[in-house]
Amino acid sequence: AQSVAQPEDQVNVAEGNPLTVKCTYSVSGNPYLFWYVQYPNRGLQFLLKYITGDNLVKGSYGFEAEFNKSQTSFHLKKPSALVSDSALYFCAVRDTGSGNTGKLIFGQGTTLQVKP
Amino acid sequence: EPEVTQTPSHQVTQMGQEVILRCVPISNHLYFYWYRQILGQKVEFLVSFYNNEISEKSEIFDDQFSVERPDGSNFTLKIRSTKLEDSAMYFCASSDTGLAGDRKFFGPGTRLTVL
């Protein structure tokens, strides 16, 4: 069965420091992987995705993520955190072996808290 | 950037009542979705919809649920007889191609509280 795990409920970092939000996945085929961010009272906003190609994917707001097939991971990273990055982050996967209807499987979300 | 909108932002209802959650997807999108998130749990897929038909649904999406695109702009989720366990945040999403790697645009959600 497809699944996504975000092992940390909350990540705390100081402004200016690098941040990592972890995600691991389990799929039967090749994964399509996504990161979304949710700010209070807003919908899920797309940050980046991995489909194929370069394992390091760059996205919005200076975020990037590294696809690691051997570790089945897709960790979200940013070299220098901003207070405004504080939000709820969701990792999601679509198993390419399960048809093409666009259904996403989400992780439980990680709250990122960036302190000044 | 275009946005998906949802109304109402918060809906309170009594158990057994019918509710309709409304969404206005992005205007040129053709694929529509509903997801929900029970407090403290994962975001879960409910249903996908294309060309006036359900293309996929989860085991959560039972006979109590239905979706409709009543006109050219709205996409609705109806729960016929709400249960306490239907209390959740419901997110609508849309995409233009529906492909597995396609970016989805999500609305801000409707918080449904069933008393």
PDB file of C-alpha atoms in Angstrom:
ATOM      1  CA  ALA A   1       0.000   0.000   0.000  1.00  0.00           C
ATOM      2  CA  GLN A   2       1.118   3.520  -0.691  1.00  0.00           C
ATOM      3  CA  SER A   3       2.058   5.649   2.284  1.00  0.00           C
ATOM      4  CA  VAL A   4       3.934   8.762   3.288  1.00  0.00           C
ATOM      5  CA  ALA A   5       5.546   9.380   6.643  1.00  0.00           C
ATOM      6  CA  GLN A   6       6.660  12.670   8.123  1.00  0.00           C
ATOM      7  CA  PRO A   7       8.401  11.560  11.292  1.00  0.00           C
ATOM      8  CA  GLU A   8       8.473  14.968  12.983  1.00  0.00           C
ATOM      9  CA  ASP A   9       5.320  16.720  14.164  1.00  0.00           C
ATOM     10  CA  GLN A  10       7.293  19.937  14.620  1.00  0.00           C
ATOM     11  CA  VAL A  11      10.641  21.313  13.542  1.00  0.00           C
ATOM     12  CA  ASN A  12      12.136  24.338  15.264  1.00  0.00           C
ATOM     13  CA  VAL A  13      14.953  26.356  13.716  1.00  0.00           C
ATOM     14  CA  ALA A  14      16.473  29.764  14.234  1.00  0.00           C
ATOM     15  CA  GLU A  15      16.151  32.346  11.493  1.00  0.00           C
ATOM     16  CA  GLY A  16      19.116  32.185   9.135  1.00  0.00           C
ATOM     17  CA  ASN A  17      19.875  28.564   9.896  1.00  0.00           C
ATOM     18  CA  PRO A  18      19.323  25.755   7.396  1.00  0.00           C
ATOM     19  CA  LEU A  19      16.149  23.738   7.766  1.00  0.00           C
ATOM     20  CA  THR A  20      15.162  20.195   6.865  1.00  0.00           C
ATOM     21  CA  VAL A  21      11.682  18.713   6.969  1.00  0.00           C
ATOM     22  CA  LYS A  22      11.763  14.948   6.550  1.00  0.00           C
ATOM     23  CA  CYS A  23       9.582  12.742   4.391  1.00  0.00           C
ATOM     24  CA  THR A  24       9.759   9.063   3.523  1.00  0.00           C
ATOM     25  CA  TYR A  25       7.433   7.194   1.218  1.00  0.00           C
ATOM     26  CA  SER A  26       6.358   3.720   0.223  1.00  0.00           C
ATOM     27  CA  VAL A  27       4.932   2.953  -3.218  1.00  0.00           C
ATOM     28  CA  SER A  28       4.713  -0.063  -5.460  1.00  0.00           C
ATOM     29  CA  GLY A  29       5.921   1.691  -8.598  1.00  0.00           C
ATOM     30  CA  ASN A  30       7.873   4.847  -9.293  1.00  0.00           C
ATOM     31  CA  PRO A  31       6.819   7.815  -7.193  1.00  0.00           C
ATOM     32  CA  TYR A  32       5.722  11.280  -8.086  1.00  0.00           C
ATOM     33  CA  LEU A  33       6.529  13.349  -4.997  1.00  0.00           C
ATOM     34  CA  PHE A  34       5.229  16.725  -3.889  1.00  0.00           C
ATOM     35  CA  TRP A  35       5.612  19.245  -1.128  1.00  0.00           C
ATOM     36  CA  TYR A  36       2.777  21.575  -0.173  1.00  0.00           C
ATOM     37  CA  VAL A  37       2.707  24.308   2.468  1.00  0.00           C
ATOM     38  CA  GLN A  38      -0.293  25.566   4.407  1.00  0.00           C
ATOM     39  CA  TYR A  39      -0.408  28.971   6.036  1.00  0.00           C
ATOM     40  CA  PRO A  40      -3.199  29.763   8.532  1.00  0.00           C
ATOM     41  CA  ASN A  41      -6.598  30.123   6.853  1.00  0.00           C
ATOM     42  CA  ARG A  42      -5.118  29.383   3.445  1.00  0.00           C
ATOM     43  CA  GLY A  43      -5.279  26.379   1.151  1.00  0.00           C
ATOM     44  CA  LEU A  44      -2.434  24.003   0.494  1.00  0.00           C
ATOM     45  CA  GLN A  45       0.098  25.777  -1.710  1.00  0.00           C
ATOM     46  CA  PHE A  46       2.356  23.893  -4.068  1.00  0.00           C
ATOM     47  CA  LEU A  47       6.092  24.194  -3.354  1.00  0.00           C
ATOM     48  CA  LEU A  48       7.779  21.681  -5.631  1.00  0.00           C
ATOM     49  CA  LYS A  49       7.576  18.250  -7.183  1.00  0.00           C
ATOM     50  CA  TYR A  50       9.785  15.393  -8.326  1.00  0.00           C
ATOM     51  CA  ILE A  51       8.713  13.514 -11.429  1.00  0.00           C
ATOM     52  CA  THR A  52      11.924  12.301 -12.998  1.00  0.00           C
ATOM     53  CA  GLY A  53      15.434  13.503 -13.756  1.00  0.00           C
ATOM     54  CA  ASP A  54      17.688  15.416 -11.391  1.00  0.00           C
ATOM     55  CA  ASN A  55      17.339  14.207  -7.814  1.00  0.00           C
ATOM     56  CA  LEU A  56      17.607  17.756  -6.469  1.00  0.00           C
ATOM     57  CA  VAL A  57      14.463  19.716  -7.178  1.00  0.00           C
ATOM     58  CA  LYS A  58      14.188  23.453  -6.687  1.00  0.00           C
ATOM     59  CA  GLY A  59      10.877  25.077  -5.884  1.00  0.00           C
ATOM     60  CA  SER A  60       9.167  28.193  -4.652  1.00  0.00           C
ATOM     61  CA  TYR A  61      10.448  30.555  -1.941  1.00  0.00           C
ATOM     62  CA  GLY A  62      13.990  29.137  -2.028  1.00  0.00           C
ATOM     63  CA  PHE A  63      12.970  25.626  -1.012  1.00  0.00           C
ATOM     64  CA  GLU A  64      14.475  22.505  -2.516  1.00  0.00           C
ATOM     65  CA  ALA A  65      14.071  18.798  -1.982  1.00  0.00           C
ATOM     66  CA  GLU A  66      16.273  15.808  -2.623  1.00  0.00           C
ATOM     67  CA  PHE A  67      14.882  12.574  -3.971  1.00  0.00           C
ATOM     68  CA  ASN A  68      16.739   9.547  -2.631  1.00  0.00           C
ATOM     69  CA  LYS A  69      15.455   6.333  -4.145  1.00  0.00           C
ATOM     70  CA  SER A  70      17.569   3.978  -2.009  1.00  0.00           C
ATOM     71  CA  GLN A  71      16.338   5.598   1.194  1.00  0.00           C
ATOM     72  CA  THR A  72      12.834   6.245  -0.210  1.00  0.00           C
ATOM     73  CA  SER A  73      13.069   9.789   1.052  1.00  0.00           C
ATOM     74  CA  PHE A  74      12.192  13.240  -0.232  1.00  0.00           C
ATOM     75  CA  HIS A  75      13.355  15.698   2.419  1.00  0.00           C
ATOM     76  CA  LEU A  76      12.533  19.374   2.086  1.00  0.00           C
ATOM     77  CA  LYS A  77      15.385  21.796   2.648  1.00  0.00           C
ATOM     78  CA  LYS A  78      16.199  25.459   2.688  1.00  0.00           C
ATOM     79  CA  PRO A  79      19.684  26.905   3.237  1.00  0.00           C
ATOM     80  CA  SER A  80      18.544  29.877   5.326  1.00  0.00           C
ATOM     81  CA  ALA A  81      15.206  29.896   7.121  1.00  0.00           C
ATOM     82  CA  LEU A  82      12.962  32.944   7.420  1.00  0.00           C
ATOM     83  CA  VAL A  83      10.411  33.643  10.135  1.00  0.00           C
ATOM     84  CA  SER A  84       7.827  33.834   7.344  1.00  0.00           C
ATOM     85  CA  ASP A  85       8.545  30.185   6.483  1.00  0.00           C
ATOM     86  CA  SER A  86       6.717  29.174   9.664  1.00  0.00           C
ATOM     87  CA  ALA A  87       3.797  27.063   8.478  1.00  0.00           C
ATOM     88  CA  LEU A  88       2.487  23.510   8.135  1.00  0.00           C
ATOM     89  CA  TYR A  89       4.277  21.431   5.500  1.00  0.00           C
ATOM     90  CA  PHE A  90       2.839  18.374   3.782  1.00  0.00           C
ATOM     91  CA  CYS A  91       4.657  15.762   1.750  1.00  0.00           C
ATOM     92  CA  ALA A  92       2.573  13.808  -0.764  1.00  0.00           C
ATOM     93  CA  VAL A  93       3.106  10.958  -3.215  1.00  0.00           C
ATOM     94  CA  ARG A  94       1.383   9.624  -6.268  1.00  0.00           C
ATOM     95  CA  ASP A  95       2.213   6.068  -7.285  1.00  0.00           C
ATOM     96  CA  THR A  96       2.665   5.979 -11.036  1.00  0.00           C
ATOM     97  CA  GLY A  97       1.708   2.328 -11.024  1.00  0.00           C
ATOM     98  CA  SER A  98      -1.803   3.121  -9.829  1.00  0.00           C
ATOM     99  CA  GLY A  99      -3.344   4.716 -12.843  1.00  0.00           C
ATOM    100  CA  ASN A 100      -3.489   8.333 -13.797  1.00  0.00           C
ATOM    101  CA  THR A 101      -6.323   9.850 -11.821  1.00  0.00           C
ATOM    102  CA  GLY A 102      -4.166  12.261  -9.869  1.00  0.00           C
ATOM    103  CA  LYS A 103      -4.948  10.972  -6.384  1.00  0.00           C
ATOM    104  CA  LEU A 104      -2.369  12.069  -3.809  1.00  0.00           C
ATOM    105  CA  ILE A 105      -1.406  10.320  -0.600  1.00  0.00           C
ATOM    106  CA  PHE A 106      -0.408  12.836   2.069  1.00  0.00           C
ATOM    107  CA  GLY A 107       1.782  12.673   5.116  1.00  0.00           C
ATOM    108  CA  GLN A 108       0.442  13.920   8.424  1.00  0.00           C
ATOM    109  CA  GLY A 109       2.172  17.261   8.137  1.00  0.00           C
ATOM    110  CA  THR A 110       5.089  18.907   9.945  1.00  0.00           C
ATOM    111  CA  THR A 111       4.817  22.267  11.638  1.00  0.00           C
ATOM    112  CA  LEU A 112       7.859  24.409  10.983  1.00  0.00           C
ATOM    113  CA  GLN A 113       8.565  27.076  13.557  1.00  0.00           C
ATOM    114  CA  VAL A 114      11.279  29.588  12.678  1.00  0.00           C
ATOM    115  CA  LYS A 115      12.292  31.810  15.574  1.00  0.00           C
ATOM    116  CA  PRO A 116      13.917  35.223  15.188  1.00  0.00           C
TER     117      PRO A 116
ATOM    118  CA  GLU B   1      -1.759  33.430  -9.164  1.00  0.00           C
ATOM    119  CA  PRO B   2      -5.238  31.970  -9.677  1.00  0.00           C
ATOM    120  CA  GLU B   3      -6.993  30.588  -6.622  1.00  0.00           C
ATOM    121  CA  VAL B   4      -9.577  27.991  -5.759  1.00  0.00           C
ATOM    122  CA  THR B   5     -12.266  29.378  -3.484  1.00  0.00           C
ATOM    123  CA  GLN B   6     -14.518  27.537  -1.042  1.00  0.00           C
ATOM    124  CA  THR B   7     -17.653  28.496   0.839  1.00  0.00           C
ATOM    125  CA  PRO B   8     -18.501  28.559   3.619  1.00  0.00           C
ATOM    126  CA  SER B   9     -15.281  28.740   5.583  1.00  0.00           C
ATOM    127  CA  HIS B  10     -17.002  27.120   8.558  1.00  0.00           C
ATOM    128  CA  GLN B  11     -20.195  25.073   8.629  1.00  0.00           C
ATOM    129  CA  VAL B  12     -21.861  23.845  11.802  1.00  0.00           C
ATOM    130  CA  THR B  13     -24.645  21.301  11.468  1.00  0.00           C
ATOM    131  CA  GLN B  14     -26.627  18.823  13.500  1.00  0.00           C
ATOM    132  CA  MET B  15     -26.055  15.106  13.076  1.00  0.00           C
ATOM    133  CA  GLY B  16     -28.332  13.688  10.399  1.00  0.00           C
ATOM    134  CA  GLN B  17     -28.633  16.935   8.473  1.00  0.00           C
ATOM    135  CA  GLU B  18     -27.565  17.399   4.874  1.00  0.00           C
ATOM    136  CA  VAL B  19     -24.731  19.758   4.047  1.00  0.00           C
ATOM    137  CA  ILE B  20     -23.421  21.082   0.764  1.00  0.00           C
ATOM    138  CA  LEU B  21     -19.881  22.373   0.549  1.00  0.00           C
ATOM    139  CA  ARG B  22     -19.143  24.615  -2.371  1.00  0.00           C
ATOM    140  CA  CYS B  23     -16.031  25.200  -4.393  1.00  0.00           C
ATOM    141  CA  VAL B  24     -15.141  27.362  -7.348  1.00  0.00           C
ATOM    142  CA  PRO B  25     -12.183  25.755  -9.130  1.00  0.00           C
ATOM    143  CA  ILE B  26      -9.779  27.653 -11.357  1.00  0.00           C
ATOM    144  CA  SER B  27     -11.670  28.582 -14.484  1.00  0.00           C
ATOM    145  CA  ASN B  28      -9.779  26.623 -17.152  1.00  0.00           C
ATOM    146  CA  HIS B  29      -9.252  23.518 -15.042  1.00  0.00           C
ATOM    147  CA  LEU B  30     -11.041  20.306 -15.927  1.00  0.00           C
ATOM    148  CA  TYR B  31     -10.180  17.958 -13.047  1.00  0.00           C
ATOM    149  CA  PHE B  32     -11.614  18.418  -9.611  1.00  0.00           C
ATOM    150  CA  TYR B  33     -10.986  16.780  -6.258  1.00  0.00           C
ATOM    151  CA  TRP B  34     -12.165  16.701  -2.693  1.00  0.00           C
ATOM    152  CA  TYR B  35      -9.889  15.857   0.204  1.00  0.00           C
ATOM    153  CA  ARG B  36     -10.520  16.036   3.906  1.00  0.00           C
ATOM    154  CA  GLN B  37      -8.485  16.286   7.070  1.00  0.00           C
ATOM    155  CA  ILE B  38      -9.859  15.168  10.395  1.00  0.00           C
ATOM    156  CA  LEU B  39      -8.254  17.166  13.192  1.00  0.00           C
ATOM    157  CA  GLY B  40      -4.831  15.763  13.996  1.00  0.00           C
ATOM    158  CA  GLN B  41      -4.892  13.272  11.148  1.00  0.00           C
ATOM    159  CA  LYS B  42      -3.615  13.086   7.593  1.00  0.00           C
ATOM    160  CA  VAL B  43      -5.142  14.776   4.579  1.00  0.00           C
ATOM    161  CA  GLU B  44      -7.205  12.032   2.894  1.00  0.00           C
ATOM    162  CA  PHE B  45      -8.384  11.736  -0.692  1.00  0.00           C
ATOM    163  CA  LEU B  46     -12.143  11.495  -1.139  1.00  0.00           C
ATOM    164  CA  VAL B  47     -12.956  11.740  -4.830  1.00  0.00           C
ATOM    165  CA  SER B  48     -11.796  12.928  -8.222  1.00  0.00           C
ATOM    166  CA  PHE B  49     -14.151  14.199 -10.918  1.00  0.00           C
ATOM    167  CA  TYR B  50     -13.749  14.792 -14.628  1.00  0.00           C
ATOM    168  CA  ASN B  51     -16.137  15.295 -17.504  1.00  0.00           C
ATOM    169  CA  ASN B  52     -19.128  15.152 -15.172  1.00  0.00           C
ATOM    170  CA  GLU B  53     -18.157  11.779 -13.811  1.00  0.00           C
ATOM    171  CA  ILE B  54     -16.383  10.426 -10.781  1.00  0.00           C
ATOM    172  CA  SER B  55     -13.043   9.061 -11.981  1.00  0.00           C
ATOM    173  CA  GLU B  56     -11.856   7.672  -8.668  1.00  0.00           C
ATOM    174  CA  LYS B  57     -13.151   7.545  -5.117  1.00  0.00           C
ATOM    175  CA  SER B  58     -11.842   6.303  -1.814  1.00  0.00           C
ATOM    176  CA  GLU B  59     -13.500   3.901   0.591  1.00  0.00           C
ATOM    177  CA  ILE B  60     -14.494   6.938   2.672  1.00  0.00           C
ATOM    178  CA  PHE B  61     -16.679   8.193  -0.177  1.00  0.00           C
ATOM    179  CA  ASP B  62     -19.730   6.035   0.479  1.00  0.00           C
ATOM    180  CA  ASP B  63     -23.373   6.474  -0.537  1.00  0.00           C
ATOM    181  CA  GLN B  64     -23.743   9.390   1.879  1.00  0.00           C
ATOM    182  CA  PHE B  65     -21.430  11.475  -0.276  1.00  0.00           C
ATOM    183  CA  SER B  66     -22.032  12.891  -3.722  1.00  0.00           C
ATOM    184  CA  VAL B  67     -20.379  15.434  -5.964  1.00  0.00           C
ATOM    185  CA  GLU B  68     -21.771  17.628  -8.657  1.00  0.00           C
ATOM    186  CA  ARG B  69     -20.776  20.314 -11.065  1.00  0.00           C
ATOM    187  CA  PRO B  70     -24.129  22.071 -11.314  1.00  0.00           C
ATOM    188  CA  ASP B  71     -22.941  24.821 -13.630  1.00  0.00           C
ATOM    189  CA  GLY B  72     -19.796  25.926 -15.375  1.00  0.00           C
ATOM    190  CA  SER B  73     -18.095  27.263 -12.297  1.00  0.00           C
ATOM    191  CA  ASN B  74     -19.125  25.462  -9.112  1.00  0.00           C
ATOM    192  CA  PHE B  75     -18.131  22.048  -7.805  1.00  0.00           C
ATOM    193  CA  THR B  76     -20.034  20.779  -4.786  1.00  0.00           C
ATOM    194  CA  LEU B  77     -19.705  18.045  -2.199  1.00  0.00           C
ATOM    195  CA  LYS B  78     -22.935  16.899  -0.563  1.00  0.00           C
ATOM    196  CA  ILE B  79     -23.162  14.826   2.569  1.00  0.00           C
ATOM    197  CA  ARG B  80     -26.724  13.520   2.837  1.00  0.00           C
ATOM    198  CA  SER B  81     -26.927  12.619   6.507  1.00  0.00           C
ATOM    199  CA  THR B  82     -23.989  13.885   8.473  1.00  0.00           C
ATOM    200  CA  LYS B  83     -22.338  11.866  11.218  1.00  0.00           C
ATOM    201  CA  LEU B  84     -20.149  13.064  14.056  1.00  0.00           C
ATOM    202  CA  GLU B  85     -17.149  11.485  12.358  1.00  0.00           C
ATOM    203  CA  ASP B  86     -17.679  13.668   9.278  1.00  0.00           C
ATOM    204  CA  SER B  87     -16.345  16.611  11.268  1.00  0.00           C
ATOM    205  CA  ALA B  88     -13.214  17.654   9.400  1.00  0.00           C
ATOM    206  CA  MET B  89     -11.634  20.267   7.179  1.00  0.00           C
ATOM    207  CA  TYR B  90     -12.694  19.653   3.581  1.00  0.00           C
ATOM    208  CA  PHE B  91     -10.399  20.828   0.809  1.00  0.00           C
ATOM    209  CA  CYS B  92     -11.354  21.243  -2.811  1.00  0.00           C
ATOM    210  CA  ALA B  93      -8.652  21.111  -5.481  1.00  0.00           C
ATOM    211  CA  SER B  94      -8.415  21.441  -9.232  1.00  0.00           C
ATOM    212  CA  SER B  95      -5.876  20.777 -11.955  1.00  0.00           C
ATOM    213  CA  ASP B  96      -5.763  21.328 -15.678  1.00  0.00           C
ATOM    214  CA  THR B  97      -4.584  17.975 -17.003  1.00  0.00           C
ATOM    215  CA  GLY B  98      -5.322  15.468 -14.260  1.00  0.00           C
ATOM    216  CA  LEU B  99      -2.027  13.732 -14.877  1.00  0.00           C
ATOM    217  CA  ALA B 100      -0.340  12.043 -11.934  1.00  0.00           C
ATOM    218  CA  GLY B 101       2.492  14.564 -11.932  1.00  0.00           C
ATOM    219  CA  ASP B 102       0.233  17.548 -12.343  1.00  0.00           C
ATOM    220  CA  ARG B 103       0.220  20.344  -9.821  1.00  0.00           C
ATOM    221  CA  LYS B 104      -3.036  20.674  -7.946  1.00  0.00           C
ATOM    222  CA  PHE B 105      -4.407  23.962  -6.715  1.00  0.00           C
ATOM    223  CA  PHE B 106      -6.137  23.704  -3.348  1.00  0.00           C
ATOM    224  CA  GLY B 107      -8.757  25.929  -1.800  1.00  0.00           C
ATOM    225  CA  PRO B 108      -8.560  27.245   1.782  1.00  0.00           C
ATOM    226  CA  GLY B 109     -10.936  24.596   3.067  1.00  0.00           C
ATOM    227  CA  THR B 110     -14.314  24.413   4.772  1.00  0.00           C
ATOM    228  CA  ARG B 111     -14.307  23.382   8.401  1.00  0.00           C
ATOM    229  CA  LEU B 112     -17.338  21.156   8.987  1.00  0.00           C
ATOM    230  CA  THR B 113     -18.448  20.647  12.565  1.00  0.00           C
ATOM    231  CA  VAL B 114     -21.167  18.057  13.176  1.00  0.00           C
ATOM    232  CA  LEU B 115     -22.858  18.290  16.585  1.00  0.00           C
TER     233      LEU B 115
END
